C-alpha positions in Angstrom: -140.1 10.8 -81.4 -143.3 10.5 -83.2 -143.6 7.5 -85.5 -144.7 8.0 -89.1 -145.3 5.7 -92.0 -142.5 5.2 -94.6 -142.7 3.8 -98.1 -141.2 0.5 -96.9 -144.2 0.2 -94.5 -146.8 0.4 -97.3 -148.5 -2.4 -99.2 -148.5 -1.0 -102.7 -150.5 -4.0 -104.0 -153.1 -3.3 -101.4 -153.3 0.4 -102.2 -153.5 -0.3 -105.9 -156.4 -2.7 -105.3 -158.3 -0.2 -103.1 -158.2 2.5 -105.8 -158.0 0.4 -109.0 -154.5 1.8 -109.8 -151.9 0.2 -111.9 -148.1 1.0 -112.1 -148.2 2.7 -108.7 -145.1 4.3 -107.3 -144.8 6.4 -104.1 -142.4 9.2 -103.2 -142.4 10.8 -99.7 -143.4 14.4 -99.5 -141.8 16.8 -97.1 -143.7 18.6 -94.4 -146.6 17.5 -92.2 -146.3 17.3 -88.4 -149.1 14.7 -87.9 -149.4 12.5 -90.9 -147.3 10.9 -93.7 -147.9 12.0 -97.3 -146.6 10.6 -100.6 -146.7 11.6 -104.2 -148.5 8.7 -105.9 -147.9 8.2 -109.6 -149.7 5.6 -111.5 -151.0 4.9 -115.0 -154.1 6.7 -113.8 -152.3 10.0 -113.1 -150.7 11.8 -110.1 -152.2 11.9 -106.7 -151.3 12.5 -103.0 -151.6 9.6 -100.7 -151.9 10.5 -97.0 -151.6 8.0 -94.2 -153.5 9.5 -91.3 -151.1 8.3 -88.6 -152.7 10.3 -85.8 -156.4 9.7 -86.8 -158.9 7.0 -86.1 -161.5 6.1 -88.8 -164.2 8.4 -87.4 -161.9 11.5 -87.4 -160.6 10.6 -90.8 -164.1 10.5 -92.1 -164.8 14.0 -90.7 -161.6 15.3 -92.3 -162.6 13.9 -95.7 -166.1 15.3 -95.3 -164.8 18.8 -94.5 -162.4 18.6 -97.4 -165.0 17.5 -99.9 -167.5 20.2 -98.7 -164.9 23.0 -99.1 -163.9 21.7 -102.5 -167.5 21.6 -103.6 -167.9 25.3 -102.5 -165.3 26.3 -105.0 -162.4 26.9 -102.7 -159.0 26.1 -104.3 -158.1 22.9 -102.4 -157.6 19.2 -103.0 -160.3 16.9 -104.2 -160.8 13.6 -102.4 -160.5 10.6 -104.6 -162.9 7.9 -103.5 -161.9 4.2 -103.5 -163.3 1.5 -105.7 -166.1 0.9 -103.2 -167.1 4.6 -103.2 -165.7 5.4 -99.8 -163.8 8.6 -99.1 -161.5 6.9 -96.5 -159.8 3.6 -96.8 -158.2 1.4 -94.2 -154.8 -0.1 -94.7 -153.3 -2.3 -92.0 -155.7 -0.6 -89.6 -154.7 3.0 -90.5 -157.0 5.3 -92.3 -155.7 6.7 -95.7 -156.9 9.3 -98.1 -156.1 9.6 -101.8 -156.4 13.2 -103.1 -155.9 15.1 -106.3 -152.4 16.4 -107.1 -152.4 20.2 -107.4 -149.6 21.2 -109.8 -147.4 23.9 -108.5 -144.7 24.5 -105.9 -144.3 24.9 -102.2 -142.1 27.7 -100.9 -140.5 28.3 -97.5 -141.4 32.0 -97.7 -144.3 33.4 -99.7 -143.0 36.2 -102.0 -144.4 39.6 -101.2 -146.4 39.8 -104.4 -148.4 36.8 -103.3 -149.2 37.9 -99.8 -152.3 39.9 -100.8 -153.6 36.7 -102.6 -153.1 34.8 -99.4 -155.1 37.3 -97.5 -157.9 37.3 -100.1 -158.0 33.5 -100.1 -158.5 33.5 -96.3 -161.2 36.1 -96.7 -163.0 33.9 -99.3 -162.9 31.0 -96.8 -164.4 33.3 -94.1 -167.2 34.3 -96.4 -168.4 30.7 -97.1 -171.7 29.6 -95.6 -171.0 27.8 -92.3 -174.0 25.5 -92.8 -172.6 24.0 -96.0 -169.7 22.3 -94.1 -171.2 19.6 -91.9 -170.0 18.7 -88.4 -167.7 21.6 -87.9 -166.3 21.7 -84.4 -166.0 25.1 -82.6 -162.8 26.7 -81.4 -160.6 23.7 -81.7 -157.5 25.7 -82.5 -157.7 27.3 -79.1 -156.1 25.8 -76.0 -158.4 23.4 -74.2 -158.8 23.3 -70.4 -156.6 20.2 -70.4 -153.9 22.0 -72.4 -153.9 24.9 -70.0 -153.8 22.6 -67.0 -150.7 21.0 -68.4 -148.8 24.3 -68.4 -148.3 24.3 -64.6 -146.2 21.1 -64.9 -143.9 22.3 -67.7 -140.3 21.8 -66.6 -139.3 25.1 -68.2 -140.8 27.1 -65.3 -139.8 30.5 -66.8 -141.7 29.7 -70.0 -144.7 28.3 -68.1 -145.0 31.5 -66.1 -144.6 33.7 -69.3 -147.3 31.7 -71.1 -149.7 31.7 -68.2 -149.4 35.5 -67.7 -149.7 36.3 -71.4 -152.7 34.1 -71.9 -154.5 35.8 -69.0 -153.6 39.2 -70.3 -154.7 38.6 -73.9 -158.0 37.0 -72.7 -158.7 40.0 -70.5 -158.3 42.3 -73.5 -160.4 40.1 -75.8 -163.1 40.0 -73.1 -163.6 43.7 -73.5 -164.4 43.4 -77.2 -167.9 42.7 -78.7 -168.5 39.0 -79.5 -167.7 38.1 -83.1 -169.7 35.9 -85.4 -168.0 32.6 -86.1 -166.7 31.8 -89.5 -165.1 28.8 -91.1 -161.5 29.0 -89.9 -158.5 27.2 -91.3 -156.3 27.6 -88.3 -153.0 26.8 -89.9 -152.3 29.0 -93.0 -148.5 28.5 -93.0 -146.5 28.1 -96.2 -146.5 24.3 -95.9 -150.2 24.4 -96.4 -150.1 26.6 -99.5 -149.4 25.6 -103.1 -148.3 28.3 -105.6 -150.0 27.1 -108.8 -148.5 27.6 -112.3 -151.1 30.3 -112.9 -149.7 32.3 -109.9 -152.7 31.9 -107.7 -152.8 29.8 -104.5 -154.4 26.6 -103.3 -155.0 25.9 -99.6 -154.4 22.4 -98.1 -154.8 20.5 -94.9 -158.1 20.9 -93.1 -157.2 19.1 -89.9 -157.6 22.3 -87.8 -160.7 23.6 -89.5 -163.4 24.9 -87.1 -165.9 27.6 -86.4 -164.1 30.5 -84.8 -163.2 34.2 -84.8 -162.1 35.6 -88.2 -159.6 37.8 -86.3 -157.9 34.8 -84.6 -157.6 33.0 -88.0 -156.2 36.1 -89.6 -153.8 36.5 -86.7 -152.7 32.9 -87.1 -152.1 33.7 -90.8 -150.0 36.7 -90.0 -148.0 34.4 -87.7 -147.5 31.9 -90.4 -146.8 34.2 -93.3 -145.5 37.5 -91.9 -143.0 36.0 -89.4 -139.6 37.1 -90.5 -136.7 35.9 -88.3 -139.0 35.3 -85.4 -140.6 38.7 -85.5 -143.6 40.2 -87.1 -142.7 41.9 -90.4 -145.1 44.9 -90.5 -144.8 45.3 -94.3 -145.7 41.6 -95.0 -148.5 41.8 -92.5 -149.9 44.9 -94.2 -149.9 43.2 -97.6 -151.9 40.2 -96.2 -154.4 42.4 -94.4 -154.8 44.6 -97.5 -155.6 41.5 -99.6 -158.0 40.3 -96.9 -159.9 43.6 -96.5 -160.3 44.2 -100.2 -162.2 40.9 -100.3 -163.9 41.1 -96.9 -163.8 44.5 -95.3 -162.9 44.9 -91.6 -163.7 47.9 -89.4 -161.1 50.2 -87.8 -162.0 48.6 -84.5 -161.4 45.1 -86.0 -158.0 46.2 -87.2 -157.2 47.7 -83.8 -158.0 44.4 -82.2 -156.0 42.3 -84.6 -152.6 42.5 -82.7 -154.2 40.9 -79.7 -155.6 38.1 -81.7 -152.3 37.6 -83.4 -150.6 37.4 -80.0 -153.3 34.8 -78.9 -152.3 32.8 -82.0 -148.7 32.9 -81.1 -149.4 31.7 -77.6 -151.3 28.8 -79.0 -148.4 27.8 -81.2 -145.9 28.4 -78.4 -147.8 25.9 -76.2 -148.0 23.3 -78.9 -144.4 23.6 -79.9 -143.2 23.2 -76.3 -145.7 20.4 -75.5 -144.9 18.4 -78.6 -141.1 18.7 -78.7 -140.5 18.5 -74.9 -143.3 16.5 -73.5 -145.0 14.2 -76.0 -142.2 13.5 -78.4 -139.0 14.9 -76.9 -136.8 16.1 -79.7 -133.5 17.8 -78.7 -133.2 19.4 -82.2 -136.5 21.3 -81.6 -136.5 21.6 -77.8 -136.3 25.4 -77.8 -138.2 26.2 -81.0 -141.1 27.5 -78.9 -139.0 30.4 -77.7 -139.3 32.0 -81.2 -142.8 32.8 -80.1 -141.6 34.9 -77.2 -139.7 37.2 -79.6 -142.7 37.2 -82.0 -145.0 38.4 -79.2 -142.5 41.0 -78.1 -142.5 42.3 -81.7 -146.2 42.9 -81.5 -145.8 45.7 -78.9 -145.4 48.2 -81.7 -148.1 46.8 -84.0 -151.0 48.9 -83.0 -151.7 47.7 -79.5 
């Protein structure tokens, strides 16, 4: 199992000193597959404290830099709170930490239909931002790397390995026949645990760990996977609401829309790999050992989605 930080592991006095906080109390926040986050209440207000369990100092600095840049561009997201020394990232017992603004609102397990167009529009706003205003953006990091793909051949679930290899080859063949797309700023993980429904009814987007330069259609496909997945299958009605909100803000051509199911499948294959690799190879977890198989049903449901 992966090891995360608990409240008992934390030095509250040390954190208070770093950020000049008084009366600090921490409460664990649910969600997050890579880091540990806490609601931090103090005399100075409410914040989110994130312990970057799976980052080194350099990668934490990049995450903070990306978050600050996107906030400065007007995207509804968290604001980084710098420490008393003016640094965006602090180190506590050798681990990098971030303190961020608290966004009032609620998280939901399933975004209500009336908010799905807003989610599509928010993604479109992100894709319209100038790429040169967010420094040091990597390219294509949500995609499977050569090392990832080389690992598939050794998956103990041979049936799944064969399915994943064949599907990746097929979707890449179809994508290869399409004109190249301009790269946009892509979130890569627009799932409900990275959205906050604010009291005003609009949405805020969190967690920029997978931000990169990539295809708008792959990012939109990943969003359909995250928000239009109903019972392990694509809900065409929910998908249409997301796409409608997106295209009213940032139009797509008929050819773009025709190619979207292939990019959505590609997104599902990426998630299928990571779910299997994480829960069966890196951090074996019997409770989640077959969660990757949901993506098989999801991909099957795409057959009638315009391909």
